PDB file of C-alpha atoms in Angstrom:
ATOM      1  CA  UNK A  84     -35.953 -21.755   8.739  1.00  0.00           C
ATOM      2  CA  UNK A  85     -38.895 -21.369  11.077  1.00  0.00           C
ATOM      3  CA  UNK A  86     -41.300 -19.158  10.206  1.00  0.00           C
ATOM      4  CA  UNK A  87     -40.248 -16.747  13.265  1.00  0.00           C
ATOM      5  CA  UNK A  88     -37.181 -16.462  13.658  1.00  0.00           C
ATOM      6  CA  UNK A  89     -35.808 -13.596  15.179  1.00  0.00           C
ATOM      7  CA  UNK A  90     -39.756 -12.484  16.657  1.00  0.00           C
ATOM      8  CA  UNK A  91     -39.921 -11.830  20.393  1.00  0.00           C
ATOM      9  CA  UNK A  92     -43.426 -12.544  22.016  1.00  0.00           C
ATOM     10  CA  UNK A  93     -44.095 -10.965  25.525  1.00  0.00           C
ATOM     11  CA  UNK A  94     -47.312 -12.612  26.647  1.00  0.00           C
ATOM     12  CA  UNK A  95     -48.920 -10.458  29.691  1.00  0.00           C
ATOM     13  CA  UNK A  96     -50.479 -11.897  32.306  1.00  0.00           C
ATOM     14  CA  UNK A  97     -51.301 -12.925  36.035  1.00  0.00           C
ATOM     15  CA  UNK A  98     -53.293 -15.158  38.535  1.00  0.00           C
ATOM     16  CA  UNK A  99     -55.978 -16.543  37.271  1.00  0.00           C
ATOM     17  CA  UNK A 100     -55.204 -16.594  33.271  1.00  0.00           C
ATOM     18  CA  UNK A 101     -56.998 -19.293  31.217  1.00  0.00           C
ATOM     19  CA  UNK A 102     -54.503 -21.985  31.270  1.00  0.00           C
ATOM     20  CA  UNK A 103     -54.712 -23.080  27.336  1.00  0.00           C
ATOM     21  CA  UNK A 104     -54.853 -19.631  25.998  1.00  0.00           C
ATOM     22  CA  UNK A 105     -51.407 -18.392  28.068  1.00  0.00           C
ATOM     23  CA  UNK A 106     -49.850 -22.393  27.394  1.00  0.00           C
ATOM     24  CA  UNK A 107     -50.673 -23.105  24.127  1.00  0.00           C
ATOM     25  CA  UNK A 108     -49.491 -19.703  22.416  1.00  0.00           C
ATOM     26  CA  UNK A 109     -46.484 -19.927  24.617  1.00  0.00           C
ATOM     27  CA  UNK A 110     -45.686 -23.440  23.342  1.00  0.00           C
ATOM     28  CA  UNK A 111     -46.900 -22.978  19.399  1.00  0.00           C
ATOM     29  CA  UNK A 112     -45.210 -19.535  19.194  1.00  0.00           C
ATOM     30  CA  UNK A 113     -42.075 -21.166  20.339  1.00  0.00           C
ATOM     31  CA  UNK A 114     -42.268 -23.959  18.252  1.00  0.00           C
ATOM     32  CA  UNK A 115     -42.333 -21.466  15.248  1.00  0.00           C
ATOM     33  CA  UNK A 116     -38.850 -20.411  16.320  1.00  0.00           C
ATOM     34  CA  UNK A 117     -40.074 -17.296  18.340  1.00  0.00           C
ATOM     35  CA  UNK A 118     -38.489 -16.147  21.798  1.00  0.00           C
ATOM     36  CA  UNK A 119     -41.543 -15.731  23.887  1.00  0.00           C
ATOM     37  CA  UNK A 120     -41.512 -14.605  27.678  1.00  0.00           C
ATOM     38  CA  UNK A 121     -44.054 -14.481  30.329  1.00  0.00           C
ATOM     39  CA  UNK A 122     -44.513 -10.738  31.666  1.00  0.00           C
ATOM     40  CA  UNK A 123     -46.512  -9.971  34.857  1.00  0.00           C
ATOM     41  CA  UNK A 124     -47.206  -7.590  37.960  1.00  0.00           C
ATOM     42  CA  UNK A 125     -44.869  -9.546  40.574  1.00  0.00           C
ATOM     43  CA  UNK A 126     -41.929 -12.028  39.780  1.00  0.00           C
ATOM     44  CA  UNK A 127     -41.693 -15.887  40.987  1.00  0.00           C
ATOM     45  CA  UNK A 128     -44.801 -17.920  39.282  1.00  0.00           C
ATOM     46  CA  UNK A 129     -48.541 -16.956  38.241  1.00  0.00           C
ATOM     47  CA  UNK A 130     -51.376 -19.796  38.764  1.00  0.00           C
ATOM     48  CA  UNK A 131     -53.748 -20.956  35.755  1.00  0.00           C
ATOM     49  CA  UNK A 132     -57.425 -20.942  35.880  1.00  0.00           C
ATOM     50  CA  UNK A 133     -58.062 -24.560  34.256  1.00  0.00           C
ATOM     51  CA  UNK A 134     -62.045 -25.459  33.302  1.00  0.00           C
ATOM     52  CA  UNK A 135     -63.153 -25.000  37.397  1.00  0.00           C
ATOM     53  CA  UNK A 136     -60.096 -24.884  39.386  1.00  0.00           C
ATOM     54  CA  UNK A 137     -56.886 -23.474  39.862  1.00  0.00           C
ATOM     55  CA  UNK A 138     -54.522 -24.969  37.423  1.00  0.00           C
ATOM     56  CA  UNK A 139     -50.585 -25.001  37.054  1.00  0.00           C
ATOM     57  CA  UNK A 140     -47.761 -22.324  37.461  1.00  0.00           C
ATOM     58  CA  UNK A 141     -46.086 -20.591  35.130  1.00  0.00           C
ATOM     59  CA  UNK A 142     -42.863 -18.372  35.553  1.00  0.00           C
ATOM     60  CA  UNK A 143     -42.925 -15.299  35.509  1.00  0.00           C
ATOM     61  CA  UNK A 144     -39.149 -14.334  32.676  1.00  0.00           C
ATOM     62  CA  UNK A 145     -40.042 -10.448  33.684  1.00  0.00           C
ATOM     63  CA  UNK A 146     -41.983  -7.906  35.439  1.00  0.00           C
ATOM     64  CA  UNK A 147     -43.518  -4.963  34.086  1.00  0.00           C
ATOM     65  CA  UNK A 148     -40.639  -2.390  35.057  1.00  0.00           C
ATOM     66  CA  UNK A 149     -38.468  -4.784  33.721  1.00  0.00           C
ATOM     67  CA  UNK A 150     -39.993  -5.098  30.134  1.00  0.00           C
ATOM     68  CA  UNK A 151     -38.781  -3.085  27.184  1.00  0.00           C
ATOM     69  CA  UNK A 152     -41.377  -2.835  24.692  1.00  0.00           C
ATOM     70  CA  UNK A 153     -38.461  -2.115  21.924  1.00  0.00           C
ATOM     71  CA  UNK A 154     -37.371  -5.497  22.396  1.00  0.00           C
ATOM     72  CA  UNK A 155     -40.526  -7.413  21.296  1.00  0.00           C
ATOM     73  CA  UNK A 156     -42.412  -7.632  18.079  1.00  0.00           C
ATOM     74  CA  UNK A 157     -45.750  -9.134  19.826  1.00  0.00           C
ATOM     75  CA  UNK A 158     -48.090  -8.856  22.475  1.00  0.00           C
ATOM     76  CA  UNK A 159     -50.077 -11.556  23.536  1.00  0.00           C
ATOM     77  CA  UNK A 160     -52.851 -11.016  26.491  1.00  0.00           C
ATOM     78  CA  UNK A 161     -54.700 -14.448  27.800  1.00  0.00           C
ATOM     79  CA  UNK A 162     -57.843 -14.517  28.920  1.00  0.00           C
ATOM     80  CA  UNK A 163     -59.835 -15.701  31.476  1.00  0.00           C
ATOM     81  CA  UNK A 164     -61.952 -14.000  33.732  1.00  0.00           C
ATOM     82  CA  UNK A 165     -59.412 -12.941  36.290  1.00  0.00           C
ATOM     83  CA  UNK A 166     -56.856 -12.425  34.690  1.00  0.00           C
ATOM     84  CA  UNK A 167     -57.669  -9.173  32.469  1.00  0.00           C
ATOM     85  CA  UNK A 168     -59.828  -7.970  35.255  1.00  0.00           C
ATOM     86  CA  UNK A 169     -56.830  -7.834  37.465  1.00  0.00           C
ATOM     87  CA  UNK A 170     -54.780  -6.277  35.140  1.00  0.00           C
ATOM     88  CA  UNK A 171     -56.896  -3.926  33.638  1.00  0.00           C
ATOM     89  CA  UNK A 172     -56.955  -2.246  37.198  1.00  0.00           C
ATOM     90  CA  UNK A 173     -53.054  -1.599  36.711  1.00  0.00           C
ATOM     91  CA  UNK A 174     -52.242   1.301  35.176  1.00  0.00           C
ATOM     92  CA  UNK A 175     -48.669   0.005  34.319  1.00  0.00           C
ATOM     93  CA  UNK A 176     -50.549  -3.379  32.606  1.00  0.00           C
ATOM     94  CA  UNK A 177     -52.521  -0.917  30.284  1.00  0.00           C
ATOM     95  CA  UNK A 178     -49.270   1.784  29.607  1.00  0.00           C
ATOM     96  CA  UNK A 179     -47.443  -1.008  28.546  1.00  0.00           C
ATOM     97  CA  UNK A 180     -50.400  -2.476  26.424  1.00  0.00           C
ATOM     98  CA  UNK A 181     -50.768   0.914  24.689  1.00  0.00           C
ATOM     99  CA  UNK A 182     -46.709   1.113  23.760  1.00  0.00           C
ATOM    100  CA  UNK A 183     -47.117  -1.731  21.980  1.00  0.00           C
ATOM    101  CA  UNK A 184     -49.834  -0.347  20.165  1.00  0.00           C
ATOM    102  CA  UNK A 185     -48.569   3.038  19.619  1.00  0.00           C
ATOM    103  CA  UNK A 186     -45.537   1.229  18.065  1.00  0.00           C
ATOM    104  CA  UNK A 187     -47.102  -0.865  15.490  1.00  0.00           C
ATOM    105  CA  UNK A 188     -46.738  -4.084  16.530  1.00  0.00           C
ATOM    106  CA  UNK A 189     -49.012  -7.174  17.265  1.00  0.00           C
ATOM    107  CA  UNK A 190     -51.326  -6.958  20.226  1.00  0.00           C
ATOM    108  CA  UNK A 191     -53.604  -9.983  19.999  1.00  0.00           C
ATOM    109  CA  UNK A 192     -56.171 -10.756  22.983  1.00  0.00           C
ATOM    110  CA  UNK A 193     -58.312 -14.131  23.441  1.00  0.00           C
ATOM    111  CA  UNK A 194     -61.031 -14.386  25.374  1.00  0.00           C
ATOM    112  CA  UNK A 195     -61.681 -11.833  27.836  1.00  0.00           C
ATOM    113  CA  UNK A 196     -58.644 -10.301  26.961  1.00  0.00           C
ATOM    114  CA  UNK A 197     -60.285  -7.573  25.022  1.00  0.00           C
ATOM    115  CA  UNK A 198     -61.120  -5.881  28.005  1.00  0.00           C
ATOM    116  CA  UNK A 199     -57.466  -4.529  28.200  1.00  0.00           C
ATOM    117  CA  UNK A 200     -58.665  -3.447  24.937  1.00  0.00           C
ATOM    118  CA  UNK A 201     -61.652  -0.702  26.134  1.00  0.00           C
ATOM    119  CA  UNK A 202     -59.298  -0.028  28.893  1.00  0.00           C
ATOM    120  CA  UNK A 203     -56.278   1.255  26.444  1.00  0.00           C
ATOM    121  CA  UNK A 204     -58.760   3.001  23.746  1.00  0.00           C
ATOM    122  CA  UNK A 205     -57.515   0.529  21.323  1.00  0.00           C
ATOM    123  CA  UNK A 206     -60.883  -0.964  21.206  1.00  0.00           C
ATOM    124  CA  UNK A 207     -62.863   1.974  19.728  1.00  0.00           C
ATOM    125  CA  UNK A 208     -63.808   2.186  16.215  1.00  0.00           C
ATOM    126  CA  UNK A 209     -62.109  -1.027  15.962  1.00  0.00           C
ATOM    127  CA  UNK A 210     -63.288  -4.597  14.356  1.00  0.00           C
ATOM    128  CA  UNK A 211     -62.949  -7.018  17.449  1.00  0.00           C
ATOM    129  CA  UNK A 212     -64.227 -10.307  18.962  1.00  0.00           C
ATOM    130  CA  UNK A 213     -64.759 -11.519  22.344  1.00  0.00           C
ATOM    131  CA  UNK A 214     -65.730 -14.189  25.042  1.00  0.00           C
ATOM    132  CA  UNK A 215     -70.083 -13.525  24.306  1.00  0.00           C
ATOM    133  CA  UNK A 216     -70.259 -12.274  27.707  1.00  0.00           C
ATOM    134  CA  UNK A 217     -68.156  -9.129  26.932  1.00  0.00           C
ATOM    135  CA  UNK A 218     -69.822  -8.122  23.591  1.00  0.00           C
ATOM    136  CA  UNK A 219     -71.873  -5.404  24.974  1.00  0.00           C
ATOM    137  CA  UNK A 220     -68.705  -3.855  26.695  1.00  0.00           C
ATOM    138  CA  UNK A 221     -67.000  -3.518  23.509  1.00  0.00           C
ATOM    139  CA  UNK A 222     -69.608  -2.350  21.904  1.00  0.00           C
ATOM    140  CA  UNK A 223     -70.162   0.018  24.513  1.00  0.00           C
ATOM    141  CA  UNK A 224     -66.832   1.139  24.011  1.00  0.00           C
ATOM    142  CA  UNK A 225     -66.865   1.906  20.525  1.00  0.00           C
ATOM    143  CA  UNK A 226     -65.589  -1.426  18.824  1.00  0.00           C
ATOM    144  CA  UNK A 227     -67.705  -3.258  15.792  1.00  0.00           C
ATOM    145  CA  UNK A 228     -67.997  -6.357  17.674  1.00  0.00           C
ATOM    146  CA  UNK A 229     -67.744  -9.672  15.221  1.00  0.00           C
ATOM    147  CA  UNK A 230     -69.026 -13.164  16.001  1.00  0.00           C
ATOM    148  CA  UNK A 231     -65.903 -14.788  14.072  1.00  0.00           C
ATOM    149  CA  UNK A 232     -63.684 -17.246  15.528  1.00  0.00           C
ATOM    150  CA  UNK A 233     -60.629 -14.598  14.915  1.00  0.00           C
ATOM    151  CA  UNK A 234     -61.175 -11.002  13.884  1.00  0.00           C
ATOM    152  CA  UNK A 235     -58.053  -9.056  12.591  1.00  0.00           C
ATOM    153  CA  UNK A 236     -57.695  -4.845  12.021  1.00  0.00           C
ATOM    154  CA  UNK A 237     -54.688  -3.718  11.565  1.00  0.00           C
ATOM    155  CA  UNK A 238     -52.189  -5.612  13.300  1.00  0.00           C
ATOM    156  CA  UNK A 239     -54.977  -5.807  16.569  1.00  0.00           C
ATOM    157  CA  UNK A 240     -56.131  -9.862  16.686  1.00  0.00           C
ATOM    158  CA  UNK A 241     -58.908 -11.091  18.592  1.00  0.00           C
ATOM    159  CA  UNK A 242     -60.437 -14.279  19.201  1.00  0.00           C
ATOM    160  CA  UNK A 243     -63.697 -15.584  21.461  1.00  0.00           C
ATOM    161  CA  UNK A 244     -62.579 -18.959  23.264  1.00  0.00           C
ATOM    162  CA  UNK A 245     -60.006 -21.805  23.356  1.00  0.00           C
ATOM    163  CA  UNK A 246     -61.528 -23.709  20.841  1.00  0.00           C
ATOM    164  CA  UNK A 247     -60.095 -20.861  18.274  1.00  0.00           C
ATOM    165  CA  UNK A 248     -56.707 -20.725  19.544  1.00  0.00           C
ATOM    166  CA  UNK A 249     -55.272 -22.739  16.442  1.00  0.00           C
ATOM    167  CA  UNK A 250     -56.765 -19.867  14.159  1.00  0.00           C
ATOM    168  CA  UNK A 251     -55.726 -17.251  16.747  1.00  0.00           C
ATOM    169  CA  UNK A 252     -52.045 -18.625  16.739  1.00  0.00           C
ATOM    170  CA  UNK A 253     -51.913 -19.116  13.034  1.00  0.00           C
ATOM    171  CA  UNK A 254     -53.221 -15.683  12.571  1.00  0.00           C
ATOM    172  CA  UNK A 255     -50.692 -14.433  14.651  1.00  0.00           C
ATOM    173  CA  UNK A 256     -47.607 -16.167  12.876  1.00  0.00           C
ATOM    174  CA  UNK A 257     -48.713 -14.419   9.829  1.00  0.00           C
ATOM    175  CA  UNK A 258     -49.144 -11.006  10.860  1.00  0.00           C
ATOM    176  CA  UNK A 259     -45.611 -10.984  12.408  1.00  0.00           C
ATOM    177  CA  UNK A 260     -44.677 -12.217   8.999  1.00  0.00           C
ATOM    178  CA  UNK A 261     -46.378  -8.768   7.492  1.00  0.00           C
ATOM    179  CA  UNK A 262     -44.214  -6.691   9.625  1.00  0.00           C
ATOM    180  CA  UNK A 263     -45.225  -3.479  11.675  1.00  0.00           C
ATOM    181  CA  UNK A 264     -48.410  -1.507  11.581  1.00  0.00           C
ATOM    182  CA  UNK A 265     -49.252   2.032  11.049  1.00  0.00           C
ATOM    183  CA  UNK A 266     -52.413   2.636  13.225  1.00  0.00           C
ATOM    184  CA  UNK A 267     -55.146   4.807  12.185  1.00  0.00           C
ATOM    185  CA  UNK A 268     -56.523   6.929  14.623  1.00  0.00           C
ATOM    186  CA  UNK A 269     -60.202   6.092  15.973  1.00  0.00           C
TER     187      UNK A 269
END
């Protein structure tokens, strides 16, 4: 049996994600027997952000108003620089972010990703890790920033760059494994 079975990813994201951190989740997370789908702010196909230019389409499985949080165990947010920038001006992006958070389960966030992270008030009082160039804005916002490949609290995974996406996915396998997460309160 694969070691999730049963586990439904949403990964959240739109133009200009970091192609290996939306791709290689969404092909490693399936592999591990997981039903993962691509969530974003319009329907049809988002375009990749690969090393210095635009890189290849994804489809989009749902848009926001057609997600139901209930129906997923995971949330994964790419980064990039784009990509959470865009989305962390959408209120709908962040409301969803938060029910996922508010309902225990995994919200993991590579890169720049943790931006959606200040934006939410998940990051505050929180141990996290970034993309260097965002440190100060979590710290700003509260967080105990780490400089760790992948930093875990409570069910909330982070991780700096693509070159830690193995430990990212692996760490995200095994909290899925653990179950849901009470949250503390920051």
């Amino acid at each position: 049996m694969s070691a999730l079975n049963g586990k439904a990813i949403l990964i959240l994201a739109t133009n200009g994600f970091e192609q290996s951190e939306l791709e290689l989740p969404q092909t490693r997370l399936k592999e591990a027997g997981a039903d993962v789908h691509v969530a974003s702010l319009e329907p049809g196909e988002i375009k990749g952000w690969d090393n210095k230019n635009w890189g290849r389409a994804v489809n989009v499985d749902k848009t926001l108003d057609e997600v139901d949080v209930a129906s997923y165990d995971a949330l994964v947010l790419p980064g990039g620089q784009m990509n959470p920038d865009a989305l962390r001006g959408d209120e709908n992006a962040l409301a969803l972010i938060k029910a996922f958070f508010d309902q225990g389960k995994v919200v993991a966030a590579v890169c720049h990703a943790p931006w959606l992270l200040i934006d939410t008030g998940i990051a505050k009082a929180r141990k996290v890790t970034s993309y260097k160039t965002i440190k100060q804005d979590l710290i700003n916002a509260g967080a105990q920033w780490e400089d760790a490949a992948v930093v875990t609290d409570n069910g909330v995974i982070t991780s700096r760059m693509p070159d830690d996406l193995p430990a990212f996915i692996a760490k995200i396998i095994e909290e899925l494994q653990e179950g849901k997460h009470s949250r503390r309160a920051a």
